[in-house]
PDB file of C-alpha atoms in Angstrom:
ATOM      1  CA  UNK A 108     -27.867   1.798 -15.804  1.00  0.00           C
ATOM      2  CA  UNK A 109     -29.494   5.118 -16.601  1.00  0.00           C
ATOM      3  CA  UNK A 110     -31.110   5.955 -19.944  1.00  0.00           C
ATOM      4  CA  UNK A 111     -31.367   9.510 -21.119  1.00  0.00           C
ATOM      5  CA  UNK A 112     -34.663  10.321 -22.850  1.00  0.00           C
ATOM      6  CA  UNK A 113     -34.210  12.700 -25.755  1.00  0.00           C
ATOM      7  CA  UNK A 114     -36.968  15.227 -26.192  1.00  0.00           C
ATOM      8  CA  UNK A 115     -37.618  15.944 -29.832  1.00  0.00           C
ATOM      9  CA  UNK A 116     -39.520  18.931 -31.099  1.00  0.00           C
ATOM     10  CA  UNK A 117     -40.446  19.827 -34.625  1.00  0.00           C
ATOM     11  CA  UNK A 118     -39.240  23.336 -35.463  1.00  0.00           C
ATOM     12  CA  UNK A 119     -42.002  25.735 -36.377  1.00  0.00           C
ATOM     13  CA  UNK A 120     -41.059  28.964 -38.075  1.00  0.00           C
ATOM     14  CA  UNK A 121     -43.115  32.049 -37.274  1.00  0.00           C
ATOM     15  CA  UNK A 122     -44.354  34.109 -40.174  1.00  0.00           C
ATOM     16  CA  UNK A 123     -45.018  37.858 -39.920  1.00  0.00           C
ATOM     17  CA  UNK A 124     -48.563  39.038 -40.413  1.00  0.00           C
ATOM     18  CA  UNK A 125     -47.563  41.121 -43.428  1.00  0.00           C
ATOM     19  CA  UNK A 126     -46.645  38.017 -45.433  1.00  0.00           C
ATOM     20  CA  UNK A 127     -49.982  36.201 -45.114  1.00  0.00           C
ATOM     21  CA  UNK A 128     -51.391  35.021 -48.406  1.00  0.00           C
ATOM     22  CA  UNK A 129     -54.747  33.675 -49.429  1.00  0.00           C
ATOM     23  CA  UNK A 130     -54.268  30.674 -51.662  1.00  0.00           C
ATOM     24  CA  UNK A 131     -56.772  28.296 -53.107  1.00  0.00           C
ATOM     25  CA  UNK A 132     -56.414  24.690 -53.927  1.00  0.00           C
ATOM     26  CA  UNK A 133     -58.190  23.300 -56.927  1.00  0.00           C
ATOM     27  CA  UNK A 134     -60.491  20.400 -56.276  1.00  0.00           C
ATOM     28  CA  UNK A 135     -58.988  18.497 -59.209  1.00  0.00           C
ATOM     29  CA  UNK A 136     -55.556  18.656 -57.543  1.00  0.00           C
ATOM     30  CA  UNK A 137     -56.612  17.521 -54.064  1.00  0.00           C
ATOM     31  CA  UNK A 138     -53.702  16.385 -51.808  1.00  0.00           C
ATOM     32  CA  UNK A 139     -55.544  13.329 -50.699  1.00  0.00           C
ATOM     33  CA  UNK A 140     -56.017  12.209 -54.277  1.00  0.00           C
ATOM     34  CA  UNK A 141     -52.701  13.253 -55.800  1.00  0.00           C
ATOM     35  CA  UNK A 142     -50.104  12.630 -53.008  1.00  0.00           C
ATOM     36  CA  UNK A 143     -48.602   9.166 -52.648  1.00  0.00           C
ATOM     37  CA  UNK A 144     -49.084   7.021 -49.554  1.00  0.00           C
ATOM     38  CA  UNK A 145     -45.575   7.663 -48.198  1.00  0.00           C
ATOM     39  CA  UNK A 146     -45.778  11.468 -48.618  1.00  0.00           C
ATOM     40  CA  UNK A 147     -45.641  13.475 -45.358  1.00  0.00           C
ATOM     41  CA  UNK A 148     -45.269  17.125 -44.490  1.00  0.00           C
ATOM     42  CA  UNK A 149     -41.882  18.760 -43.879  1.00  0.00           C
ATOM     43  CA  UNK A 150     -40.916  21.856 -41.859  1.00  0.00           C
ATOM     44  CA  UNK A 151     -40.031  23.551 -45.205  1.00  0.00           C
ATOM     45  CA  UNK A 152     -43.588  23.116 -46.414  1.00  0.00           C
ATOM     46  CA  UNK A 153     -44.890  24.677 -43.217  1.00  0.00           C
ATOM     47  CA  UNK A 154     -42.535  27.664 -43.461  1.00  0.00           C
ATOM     48  CA  UNK A 155     -43.893  30.787 -45.206  1.00  0.00           C
ATOM     49  CA  UNK A 156     -40.442  31.853 -46.369  1.00  0.00           C
ATOM     50  CA  UNK A 157     -40.179  29.012 -48.861  1.00  0.00           C
ATOM     51  CA  UNK A 158     -41.166  30.294 -52.337  1.00  0.00           C
ATOM     52  CA  UNK A 159     -43.214  27.317 -53.457  1.00  0.00           C
ATOM     53  CA  UNK A 160     -46.648  27.313 -55.100  1.00  0.00           C
ATOM     54  CA  UNK A 161     -47.798  24.291 -53.089  1.00  0.00           C
ATOM     55  CA  UNK A 162     -47.617  25.975 -49.623  1.00  0.00           C
ATOM     56  CA  UNK A 163     -50.781  26.826 -47.669  1.00  0.00           C
ATOM     57  CA  UNK A 164     -51.295  30.287 -46.123  1.00  0.00           C
ATOM     58  CA  UNK A 165     -49.986  30.978 -42.636  1.00  0.00           C
ATOM     59  CA  UNK A 166     -53.537  31.391 -41.250  1.00  0.00           C
ATOM     60  CA  UNK A 167     -54.399  27.830 -42.299  1.00  0.00           C
ATOM     61  CA  UNK A 168     -51.205  26.548 -40.756  1.00  0.00           C
ATOM     62  CA  UNK A 169     -51.836  28.409 -37.496  1.00  0.00           C
ATOM     63  CA  UNK A 170     -55.388  27.057 -37.199  1.00  0.00           C
ATOM     64  CA  UNK A 171     -54.266  23.523 -37.980  1.00  0.00           C
ATOM     65  CA  UNK A 172     -51.382  23.761 -35.491  1.00  0.00           C
ATOM     66  CA  UNK A 173     -53.713  24.954 -32.720  1.00  0.00           C
ATOM     67  CA  UNK A 174     -56.097  22.055 -33.452  1.00  0.00           C
ATOM     68  CA  UNK A 175     -53.433  19.410 -33.556  1.00  0.00           C
ATOM     69  CA  UNK A 176     -50.902  20.672 -31.002  1.00  0.00           C
ATOM     70  CA  UNK A 177     -51.366  17.436 -29.048  1.00  0.00           C
ATOM     71  CA  UNK A 178     -50.280  15.461 -32.098  1.00  0.00           C
ATOM     72  CA  UNK A 179     -46.929  17.289 -32.248  1.00  0.00           C
ATOM     73  CA  UNK A 180     -45.769  15.459 -29.149  1.00  0.00           C
ATOM     74  CA  UNK A 181     -44.746  11.879 -29.564  1.00  0.00           C
ATOM     75  CA  UNK A 182     -44.733   9.420 -26.652  1.00  0.00           C
ATOM     76  CA  UNK A 183     -41.644   8.907 -24.539  1.00  0.00           C
ATOM     77  CA  UNK A 184     -40.978   5.585 -22.853  1.00  0.00           C
ATOM     78  CA  UNK A 185     -39.992   5.531 -19.180  1.00  0.00           C
ATOM     79  CA  UNK A 186     -39.725   2.594 -16.741  1.00  0.00           C
ATOM     80  CA  UNK A 187     -42.654   1.838 -14.383  1.00  0.00           C
ATOM     81  CA  UNK A 188     -43.331  -0.737 -11.671  1.00  0.00           C
ATOM     82  CA  UNK A 189     -45.647  -2.975 -13.692  1.00  0.00           C
ATOM     83  CA  UNK A 190     -43.985  -2.725 -17.121  1.00  0.00           C
ATOM     84  CA  UNK A 191     -40.530  -1.991 -18.360  1.00  0.00           C
ATOM     85  CA  UNK A 192     -41.517   1.405 -19.761  1.00  0.00           C
ATOM     86  CA  UNK A 193     -44.431   3.870 -19.735  1.00  0.00           C
ATOM     87  CA  UNK A 194     -45.490   6.278 -22.442  1.00  0.00           C
ATOM     88  CA  UNK A 195     -44.613   9.946 -21.913  1.00  0.00           C
ATOM     89  CA  UNK A 196     -44.901  12.841 -24.368  1.00  0.00           C
ATOM     90  CA  UNK A 197     -41.576  14.083 -25.731  1.00  0.00           C
ATOM     91  CA  UNK A 198     -41.314  15.789 -29.145  1.00  0.00           C
ATOM     92  CA  UNK A 199     -39.565  14.362 -32.259  1.00  0.00           C
ATOM     93  CA  UNK A 200     -35.756  14.419 -32.559  1.00  0.00           C
ATOM     94  CA  UNK A 201     -33.843  16.676 -34.885  1.00  0.00           C
ATOM     95  CA  UNK A 202     -32.641  13.829 -37.046  1.00  0.00           C
ATOM     96  CA  UNK A 203     -36.268  13.109 -38.030  1.00  0.00           C
ATOM     97  CA  UNK A 204     -36.489  16.419 -39.904  1.00  0.00           C
ATOM     98  CA  UNK A 205     -34.629  14.905 -42.841  1.00  0.00           C
ATOM     99  CA  UNK A 206     -37.352  12.246 -43.195  1.00  0.00           C
ATOM    100  CA  UNK A 207     -40.186  14.756 -43.163  1.00  0.00           C
ATOM    101  CA  UNK A 208     -38.341  17.032 -45.584  1.00  0.00           C
ATOM    102  CA  UNK A 209     -37.982  14.233 -48.101  1.00  0.00           C
ATOM    103  CA  UNK A 210     -41.650  13.259 -47.790  1.00  0.00           C
ATOM    104  CA  UNK A 211     -42.946  16.790 -48.308  1.00  0.00           C
ATOM    105  CA  UNK A 212     -40.792  17.511 -51.353  1.00  0.00           C
ATOM    106  CA  UNK A 213     -43.137  15.331 -53.399  1.00  0.00           C
ATOM    107  CA  UNK A 214     -46.194  17.161 -52.023  1.00  0.00           C
ATOM    108  CA  UNK A 215     -44.784  20.511 -53.189  1.00  0.00           C
ATOM    109  CA  UNK A 216     -44.608  19.375 -56.799  1.00  0.00           C
ATOM    110  CA  UNK A 217     -48.208  18.149 -56.752  1.00  0.00           C
ATOM    111  CA  UNK A 218     -49.613  21.280 -55.076  1.00  0.00           C
ATOM    112  CA  UNK A 219     -48.182  23.797 -57.574  1.00  0.00           C
ATOM    113  CA  UNK A 220     -51.355  23.949 -59.819  1.00  0.00           C
ATOM    114  CA  UNK A 221     -53.665  24.209 -56.830  1.00  0.00           C
ATOM    115  CA  UNK A 222     -51.897  27.264 -55.425  1.00  0.00           C
ATOM    116  CA  UNK A 223     -52.868  29.403 -58.385  1.00  0.00           C
ATOM    117  CA  UNK A 224     -56.529  28.533 -58.028  1.00  0.00           C
ATOM    118  CA  UNK A 225     -56.527  29.240 -54.254  1.00  0.00           C
ATOM    119  CA  UNK A 226     -55.680  32.877 -55.072  1.00  0.00           C
ATOM    120  CA  UNK A 227     -58.960  33.211 -56.949  1.00  0.00           C
ATOM    121  CA  UNK A 228     -61.385  32.031 -54.258  1.00  0.00           C
ATOM    122  CA  UNK A 229     -61.749  30.525 -50.754  1.00  0.00           C
ATOM    123  CA  UNK A 230     -60.510  27.026 -50.034  1.00  0.00           C
ATOM    124  CA  UNK A 231     -62.935  24.183 -50.112  1.00  0.00           C
ATOM    125  CA  UNK A 232     -63.654  22.020 -47.034  1.00  0.00           C
ATOM    126  CA  UNK A 233     -62.643  18.782 -48.802  1.00  0.00           C
ATOM    127  CA  UNK A 234     -59.145  20.052 -49.501  1.00  0.00           C
ATOM    128  CA  UNK A 235     -58.756  21.294 -45.894  1.00  0.00           C
ATOM    129  CA  UNK A 236     -59.814  17.919 -44.538  1.00  0.00           C
ATOM    130  CA  UNK A 237     -57.352  16.181 -46.849  1.00  0.00           C
ATOM    131  CA  UNK A 238     -54.606  18.507 -45.728  1.00  0.00           C
ATOM    132  CA  UNK A 239     -55.414  17.922 -42.050  1.00  0.00           C
ATOM    133  CA  UNK A 240     -55.509  14.193 -42.653  1.00  0.00           C
ATOM    134  CA  UNK A 241     -52.114  14.461 -44.306  1.00  0.00           C
ATOM    135  CA  UNK A 242     -50.776  16.324 -41.269  1.00  0.00           C
ATOM    136  CA  UNK A 243     -52.218  13.722 -38.916  1.00  0.00           C
ATOM    137  CA  UNK A 244     -50.587  11.002 -40.944  1.00  0.00           C
ATOM    138  CA  UNK A 245     -47.249  12.846 -40.747  1.00  0.00           C
ATOM    139  CA  UNK A 246     -47.464  13.259 -36.990  1.00  0.00           C
ATOM    140  CA  UNK A 247     -48.544   9.661 -36.581  1.00  0.00           C
ATOM    141  CA  UNK A 248     -45.455   8.680 -38.513  1.00  0.00           C
ATOM    142  CA  UNK A 249     -43.355  10.818 -36.182  1.00  0.00           C
ATOM    143  CA  UNK A 250     -45.035   9.166 -33.189  1.00  0.00           C
ATOM    144  CA  UNK A 251     -44.311   5.727 -34.581  1.00  0.00           C
ATOM    145  CA  UNK A 252     -40.691   6.745 -35.142  1.00  0.00           C
ATOM    146  CA  UNK A 253     -40.457   7.946 -31.529  1.00  0.00           C
ATOM    147  CA  UNK A 254     -41.977   4.680 -30.336  1.00  0.00           C
ATOM    148  CA  UNK A 255     -39.455   2.782 -32.408  1.00  0.00           C
ATOM    149  CA  UNK A 256     -36.673   4.812 -30.817  1.00  0.00           C
ATOM    150  CA  UNK A 257     -38.082   4.095 -27.356  1.00  0.00           C
ATOM    151  CA  UNK A 258     -38.153   0.383 -28.179  1.00  0.00           C
ATOM    152  CA  UNK A 259     -34.613   0.667 -29.449  1.00  0.00           C
ATOM    153  CA  UNK A 260     -33.509   2.334 -26.212  1.00  0.00           C
ATOM    154  CA  UNK A 261     -35.213  -0.401 -24.209  1.00  0.00           C
ATOM    155  CA  UNK A 262     -33.551  -3.079 -26.314  1.00  0.00           C
ATOM    156  CA  UNK A 263     -30.164  -1.386 -25.913  1.00  0.00           C
ATOM    157  CA  UNK A 264     -30.833  -1.156 -22.173  1.00  0.00           C
ATOM    158  CA  UNK A 265     -31.557  -4.879 -21.935  1.00  0.00           C
ATOM    159  CA  UNK A 266     -28.574  -5.716 -24.141  1.00  0.00           C
ATOM    160  CA  UNK A 267     -26.331  -3.660 -21.913  1.00  0.00           C
ATOM    161  CA  UNK A 268     -27.717  -5.397 -18.819  1.00  0.00           C
ATOM    162  CA  UNK A 269     -27.094  -8.763 -20.491  1.00  0.00           C
ATOM    163  CA  UNK A 270     -23.521  -7.707 -21.269  1.00  0.00           C
ATOM    164  CA  UNK A 271     -22.998  -6.647 -17.645  1.00  0.00           C
ATOM    165  CA  UNK A 272     -24.389  -9.972 -16.413  1.00  0.00           C
ATOM    166  CA  UNK A 273     -22.048 -11.789 -18.777  1.00  0.00           C
ATOM    167  CA  UNK A 274     -19.132  -9.783 -17.440  1.00  0.00           C
ATOM    168  CA  UNK A 275     -20.159 -10.609 -13.876  1.00  0.00           C
ATOM    169  CA  UNK A 276     -20.326 -14.333 -14.700  1.00  0.00           C
ATOM    170  CA  UNK A 277     -16.976 -14.140 -16.516  1.00  0.00           C
ATOM    171  CA  UNK A 278     -15.377 -12.386 -13.541  1.00  0.00           C
ATOM    172  CA  UNK A 279     -16.839 -14.901 -11.071  1.00  0.00           C
ATOM    173  CA  UNK A 280     -15.572 -17.800 -13.167  1.00  0.00           C
ATOM    174  CA  UNK A 281     -12.235 -16.147 -13.872  1.00  0.00           C
ATOM    175  CA  UNK A 282     -12.651 -16.004 -17.672  1.00  0.00           C
ATOM    176  CA  UNK A 283     -12.877 -12.233 -18.058  1.00  0.00           C
ATOM    177  CA  UNK A 284      -9.955 -10.932 -20.175  1.00  0.00           C
ATOM    178  CA  UNK A 285      -9.203  -7.966 -17.915  1.00  0.00           C
ATOM    179  CA  UNK A 286      -9.605 -10.151 -14.853  1.00  0.00           C
ATOM    180  CA  UNK A 287      -7.181 -12.728 -16.256  1.00  0.00           C
ATOM    181  CA  UNK A 288      -4.689  -9.998 -17.205  1.00  0.00           C
ATOM    182  CA  UNK A 289      -4.969  -8.461 -13.739  1.00  0.00           C
ATOM    183  CA  UNK A 290      -4.529 -11.842 -12.058  1.00  0.00           C
ATOM    184  CA  UNK A 291      -1.506 -12.609 -14.267  1.00  0.00           C
ATOM    185  CA  UNK A 292      -0.010  -9.229 -13.347  1.00  0.00           C
ATOM    186  CA  UNK A 293      -0.682  -9.903  -9.644  1.00  0.00           C
ATOM    187  CA  UNK A 294       0.893 -13.377  -9.896  1.00  0.00           C
ATOM    188  CA  UNK A 295       3.983 -12.004 -11.621  1.00  0.00           C
ATOM    189  CA  UNK A 296       4.381  -9.303  -8.994  1.00  0.00           C
ATOM    190  CA  UNK A 297       3.855 -11.846  -6.208  1.00  0.00           C
ATOM    191  CA  UNK A 298       6.486 -14.165  -7.677  1.00  0.00           C
ATOM    192  CA  UNK A 299       8.915 -11.298  -8.061  1.00  0.00           C
ATOM    193  CA  UNK A 300       8.347 -10.220  -4.464  1.00  0.00           C
ATOM    194  CA  UNK A 301       8.700 -13.800  -3.235  1.00  0.00           C
ATOM    195  CA  UNK A 302      12.013 -14.116  -5.104  1.00  0.00           C
ATOM    196  CA  UNK A 303      13.230 -10.877  -3.573  1.00  0.00           C
ATOM    197  CA  UNK A 304      12.170 -11.983  -0.117  1.00  0.00           C
ATOM    198  CA  UNK A 305      13.833 -15.396  -0.516  1.00  0.00           C
ATOM    199  CA  UNK A 306      17.028 -13.747  -1.722  1.00  0.00           C
ATOM    200  CA  UNK A 307      16.965 -11.335   1.186  1.00  0.00           C
ATOM    201  CA  UNK A 308      16.362 -14.247   3.592  1.00  0.00           C
ATOM    202  CA  UNK A 309      19.302 -16.173   2.138  1.00  0.00           C
ATOM    203  CA  UNK A 310      21.652 -13.211   2.556  1.00  0.00           C
ATOM    204  CA  UNK A 311      20.322 -12.655   6.054  1.00  0.00           C
ATOM    205  CA  UNK A 312      20.982 -16.296   7.002  1.00  0.00           C
ATOM    206  CA  UNK A 313      24.525 -16.052   5.598  1.00  0.00           C
ATOM    207  CA  UNK A 314      25.132 -12.881   7.586  1.00  0.00           C
ATOM    208  CA  UNK A 315      23.798 -14.419  10.794  1.00  0.00           C
ATOM    209  CA  UNK A 316      25.885 -17.575  10.245  1.00  0.00           C
ATOM    210  CA  UNK A 317      29.002 -15.467   9.779  1.00  0.00           C
ATOM    211  CA  UNK A 318      28.253 -13.499  12.938  1.00  0.00           C
ATOM    212  CA  UNK A 319      27.800 -16.719  14.895  1.00  0.00           C
ATOM    213  CA  UNK A 320      31.052 -18.149  13.519  1.00  0.00           C
ATOM    214  CA  UNK A 321      32.888 -14.944  14.421  1.00  0.00           C
ATOM    215  CA  UNK A 322      31.452 -15.031  17.938  1.00  0.00           C
ATOM    216  CA  UNK A 323      32.487 -18.689  18.306  1.00  0.00           C
ATOM    217  CA  UNK A 324      36.013 -17.943  17.096  1.00  0.00           C
ATOM    218  CA  UNK A 325      36.291 -15.012  19.470  1.00  0.00           C
ATOM    219  CA  UNK A 326      35.038 -17.132  22.387  1.00  0.00           C
ATOM    220  CA  UNK A 327      37.430 -19.961  21.479  1.00  0.00           C
ATOM    221  CA  UNK A 328      40.363 -17.550  21.241  1.00  0.00           C
ATOM    222  CA  UNK A 329      39.433 -16.064  24.627  1.00  0.00           C
ATOM    223  CA  UNK A 330      39.190 -19.580  26.078  1.00  0.00           C
ATOM    224  CA  UNK A 331      42.618 -20.495  24.738  1.00  0.00           C
ATOM    225  CA  UNK A 332      44.174 -17.302  26.081  1.00  0.00           C
ATOM    226  CA  UNK A 333      42.626 -17.742  29.529  1.00  0.00           C
ATOM    227  CA  UNK A 334      43.629 -21.378  29.609  1.00  0.00           C
ATOM    228  CA  UNK A 335      47.224 -20.538  28.709  1.00  0.00           C
ATOM    229  CA  UNK A 336      47.297 -17.800  31.353  1.00  0.00           C
ATOM    230  CA  UNK A 337      45.907 -20.187  34.001  1.00  0.00           C
ATOM    231  CA  UNK A 338      48.419 -22.859  32.972  1.00  0.00           C
ATOM    232  CA  UNK A 339      51.296 -20.400  33.267  1.00  0.00           C
ATOM    233  CA  UNK A 340      50.133 -19.228  36.709  1.00  0.00           C
ATOM    234  CA  UNK A 341      49.732 -22.844  37.933  1.00  0.00           C
ATOM    235  CA  UNK A 342      53.142 -23.825  36.541  1.00  0.00           C
ATOM    236  CA  UNK A 343      54.751 -20.774  38.158  1.00  0.00           C
ATOM    237  CA  UNK A 344      53.242 -21.589  41.535  1.00  0.00           C
ATOM    238  CA  UNK A 345      54.327 -25.217  41.215  1.00  0.00           C
ATOM    239  CA  UNK A 346      57.847 -24.235  40.233  1.00  0.00           C
ATOM    240  CA  UNK A 347      58.091 -21.806  43.128  1.00  0.00           C
ATOM    241  CA  UNK A 348      56.970 -24.466  45.574  1.00  0.00           C
ATOM    242  CA  UNK A 349      59.414 -26.928  44.005  1.00  0.00           C
ATOM    243  CA  UNK A 350      62.246 -24.429  44.325  1.00  0.00           C
ATOM    244  CA  UNK A 351      61.411 -23.831  47.975  1.00  0.00           C
ATOM    245  CA  UNK A 352      61.367 -27.571  48.660  1.00  0.00           C
ATOM    246  CA  UNK A 353      64.691 -27.954  46.880  1.00  0.00           C
ATOM    247  CA  UNK A 354      66.234 -25.170  48.948  1.00  0.00           C
ATOM    248  CA  UNK A 355      64.982 -26.635  52.193  1.00  0.00           C
ATOM    249  CA  UNK A 356      66.228 -30.059  51.204  1.00  0.00           C
ATOM    250  CA  UNK A 357      69.687 -28.721  50.394  1.00  0.00           C
ATOM    251  CA  UNK A 358      69.749 -26.801  53.662  1.00  0.00           C
ATOM    252  CA  UNK A 359      68.738 -29.880  55.567  1.00  0.00           C
ATOM    253  CA  UNK A 360      71.318 -32.121  53.893  1.00  0.00           C
ATOM    254  CA  UNK A 361      74.242 -29.680  54.279  1.00  0.00           C
ATOM    255  CA  UNK A 362      76.716 -30.328  57.240  1.00  0.00           C
ATOM    256  CA  UNK A 363      78.930 -27.206  56.996  1.00  0.00           C
ATOM    257  CA  UNK A 364      78.793 -24.654  59.857  1.00  0.00           C
ATOM    258  CA  UNK A 365      76.598 -21.682  59.301  1.00  0.00           C
ATOM    259  CA  UNK A 366      77.095 -18.118  60.573  1.00  0.00           C
ATOM    260  CA  UNK A 367      74.405 -15.609  61.164  1.00  0.00           C
ATOM    261  CA  UNK A 368      74.144 -12.726  58.772  1.00  0.00           C
ATOM    262  CA  UNK A 369      75.564  -9.289  59.464  1.00  0.00           C
ATOM    263  CA  UNK A 370      72.198  -7.832  60.324  1.00  0.00           C
ATOM    264  CA  UNK A 371      71.537 -10.601  62.830  1.00  0.00           C
ATOM    265  CA  UNK A 372      74.912 -10.038  64.448  1.00  0.00           C
ATOM    266  CA  UNK A 373      74.306  -6.282  64.563  1.00  0.00           C
ATOM    267  CA  UNK A 374      70.945  -6.756  66.271  1.00  0.00           C
ATOM    268  CA  UNK A 375      72.515  -9.229  68.637  1.00  0.00           C
ATOM    269  CA  UNK A 376      75.267  -6.743  69.614  1.00  0.00           C
ATOM    270  CA  UNK A 377      72.737  -3.977  70.108  1.00  0.00           C
ATOM    271  CA  UNK A 378      70.639  -6.219  72.316  1.00  0.00           C
ATOM    272  CA  UNK A 379      73.684  -7.277  74.323  1.00  0.00           C
ATOM    273  CA  UNK A 380      74.761  -3.682  74.817  1.00  0.00           C
ATOM    274  CA  UNK A 381      71.274  -2.756  75.975  1.00  0.00           C
ATOM    275  CA  UNK A 382      71.240  -5.632  78.432  1.00  0.00           C
ATOM    276  CA  UNK A 383      74.649  -4.624  79.746  1.00  0.00           C
ATOM    277  CA  UNK A 384      73.469  -1.036  80.184  1.00  0.00           C
ATOM    278  CA  UNK A 385      70.426  -2.205  82.059  1.00  0.00           C
ATOM    279  CA  UNK A 386      72.546  -4.442  84.262  1.00  0.00           C
ATOM    280  CA  UNK A 387      74.998  -1.649  85.004  1.00  0.00           C
ATOM    281  CA  UNK A 388      72.158   0.724  85.791  1.00  0.00           C
ATOM    282  CA  UNK A 389      70.601  -1.713  88.173  1.00  0.00           C
ATOM    283  CA  UNK A 390      73.931  -2.461  89.804  1.00  0.00           C
ATOM    284  CA  UNK A 391      74.715   1.212  90.310  1.00  0.00           C
ATOM    285  CA  UNK A 392      71.324   2.254  91.556  1.00  0.00           C
ATOM    286  CA  UNK A 393      69.956  -0.767  93.350  1.00  0.00           C
ATOM    287  CA  UNK A 394      72.689  -3.288  93.219  1.00  0.00           C
ATOM    288  CA  UNK A 395      72.912  -6.612  91.614  1.00  0.00           C
ATOM    289  CA  UNK A 396      69.997  -8.784  92.790  1.00  0.00           C
ATOM    290  CA  UNK A 397      71.392 -11.843  94.486  1.00  0.00           C
ATOM    291  CA  UNK A 398      69.377 -14.251  96.524  1.00  0.00           C
ATOM    292  CA  UNK A 399      70.283 -14.820 100.089  1.00  0.00           C
ATOM    293  CA  UNK A 400      71.209 -18.411  99.512  1.00  0.00           C
ATOM    294  CA  UNK A 401      72.261 -18.933  95.920  1.00  0.00           C
ATOM    295  CA  UNK A 402      72.211 -22.453  94.640  1.00  0.00           C
ATOM    296  CA  UNK A 403      73.787 -23.748  91.428  1.00  0.00           C
ATOM    297  CA  UNK A 404      72.176 -25.529  88.565  1.00  0.00           C
ATOM    298  CA  UNK A 405      71.085 -29.039  88.875  1.00  0.00           C
ATOM    299  CA  UNK A 406      72.818 -31.711  86.936  1.00  0.00           C
ATOM    300  CA  UNK A 407      69.950 -32.295  84.521  1.00  0.00           C
ATOM    301  CA  UNK A 408      69.738 -28.606  83.682  1.00  0.00           C
ATOM    302  CA  UNK A 409      73.447 -28.429  83.098  1.00  0.00           C
ATOM    303  CA  UNK A 410      73.373 -31.394  80.735  1.00  0.00           C
ATOM    304  CA  UNK A 411      70.429 -29.949  78.819  1.00  0.00           C
ATOM    305  CA  UNK A 412      72.263 -26.649  78.430  1.00  0.00           C
ATOM    306  CA  UNK A 413      75.297 -28.412  77.115  1.00  0.00           C
ATOM    307  CA  UNK A 414      73.255 -30.378  74.630  1.00  0.00           C
ATOM    308  CA  UNK A 415      71.557 -27.240  73.434  1.00  0.00           C
ATOM    309  CA  UNK A 416      74.870 -25.479  72.974  1.00  0.00           C
ATOM    310  CA  UNK A 417      76.234 -28.387  70.949  1.00  0.00           C
ATOM    311  CA  UNK A 418      73.158 -28.519  68.758  1.00  0.00           C
ATOM    312  CA  UNK A 419      73.330 -24.771  68.114  1.00  0.00           C
ATOM    313  CA  UNK A 420      76.917 -25.001  67.081  1.00  0.00           C
ATOM    314  CA  UNK A 421      76.111 -27.878  64.722  1.00  0.00           C
ATOM    315  CA  UNK A 422      73.317 -25.917  63.033  1.00  0.00           C
ATOM    316  CA  UNK A 423      75.479 -22.825  62.618  1.00  0.00           C
ATOM    317  CA  UNK A 424      78.224 -24.863  61.025  1.00  0.00           C
ATOM    318  CA  UNK A 425      75.808 -26.443  58.536  1.00  0.00           C
ATOM    319  CA  UNK A 426      74.449 -23.004  57.548  1.00  0.00           C
ATOM    320  CA  UNK A 427      77.924 -21.690  57.080  1.00  0.00           C
ATOM    321  CA  UNK A 428      78.889 -24.579  54.831  1.00  0.00           C
ATOM    322  CA  UNK A 429      75.783 -24.064  52.747  1.00  0.00           C
ATOM    323  CA  UNK A 430      76.534 -20.376  52.281  1.00  0.00           C
ATOM    324  CA  UNK A 431      80.145 -21.101  51.327  1.00  0.00           C
TER     325      UNK A 431
END
């Protein structure tokens, strides 16, 4: 915490040399004897422009000011290492002028008779000493006022430090009003955000659940469609095999003669004609190949040929009956 030291100076009005006056003060109206204890000098009494019979000449004021220039500066308190403050030398504040003005008003009324006598002769040393003593008393009063103000600043400084320490303790314990308001605001915002997040999470869970249910329904529908397709394909293959078995069974059980189809007969005729052409070509060019000693079939071969012919005829008849 920084304290600003106010420098206070007592205004001194300059008086032209042409307005200097030689005034005398009567010994019977001495300031030390006639002024009260609380009477002090004011800037108005020091100014030559004020038309008052109790004012001293400017030469006296100038000599007294040069002798007591050190007394115009009042001490200023500043912090040091050993003590809280040290004494410096600022000048009085402006608000102290009102005090000095009020104190010197009484001195003007008492110095009116002495001014007339100072015009007649030189001033006496006793009156000058009393006047200087009065000035010293006034400046001592100003110094005491400045010291009081320095003490006041120090007290305010310590009070402010105490308030800051109290605020620190209140903040650390959580009893500070602004801290409690800020924490309440933070808690309300946190609760609001938590509610929003929980609501968003609930909607997100509902959305995910719906997506999962939709995926399950789609997978189940695909499973049912594929299963039905597989069932139809299996049933079709089974029915085809069953139909083939039924046809073979009917063909096996039928006894009617069967005839070859037209295409088979056509191929058979073409093959026969080709064989005949080959035989005729061989017979015309080379001759029919006949062994030197031809021998007939054996009896077993003949019987097997007959049996084969009978079996072929039986099969053809059964096929024909099935077709009819």
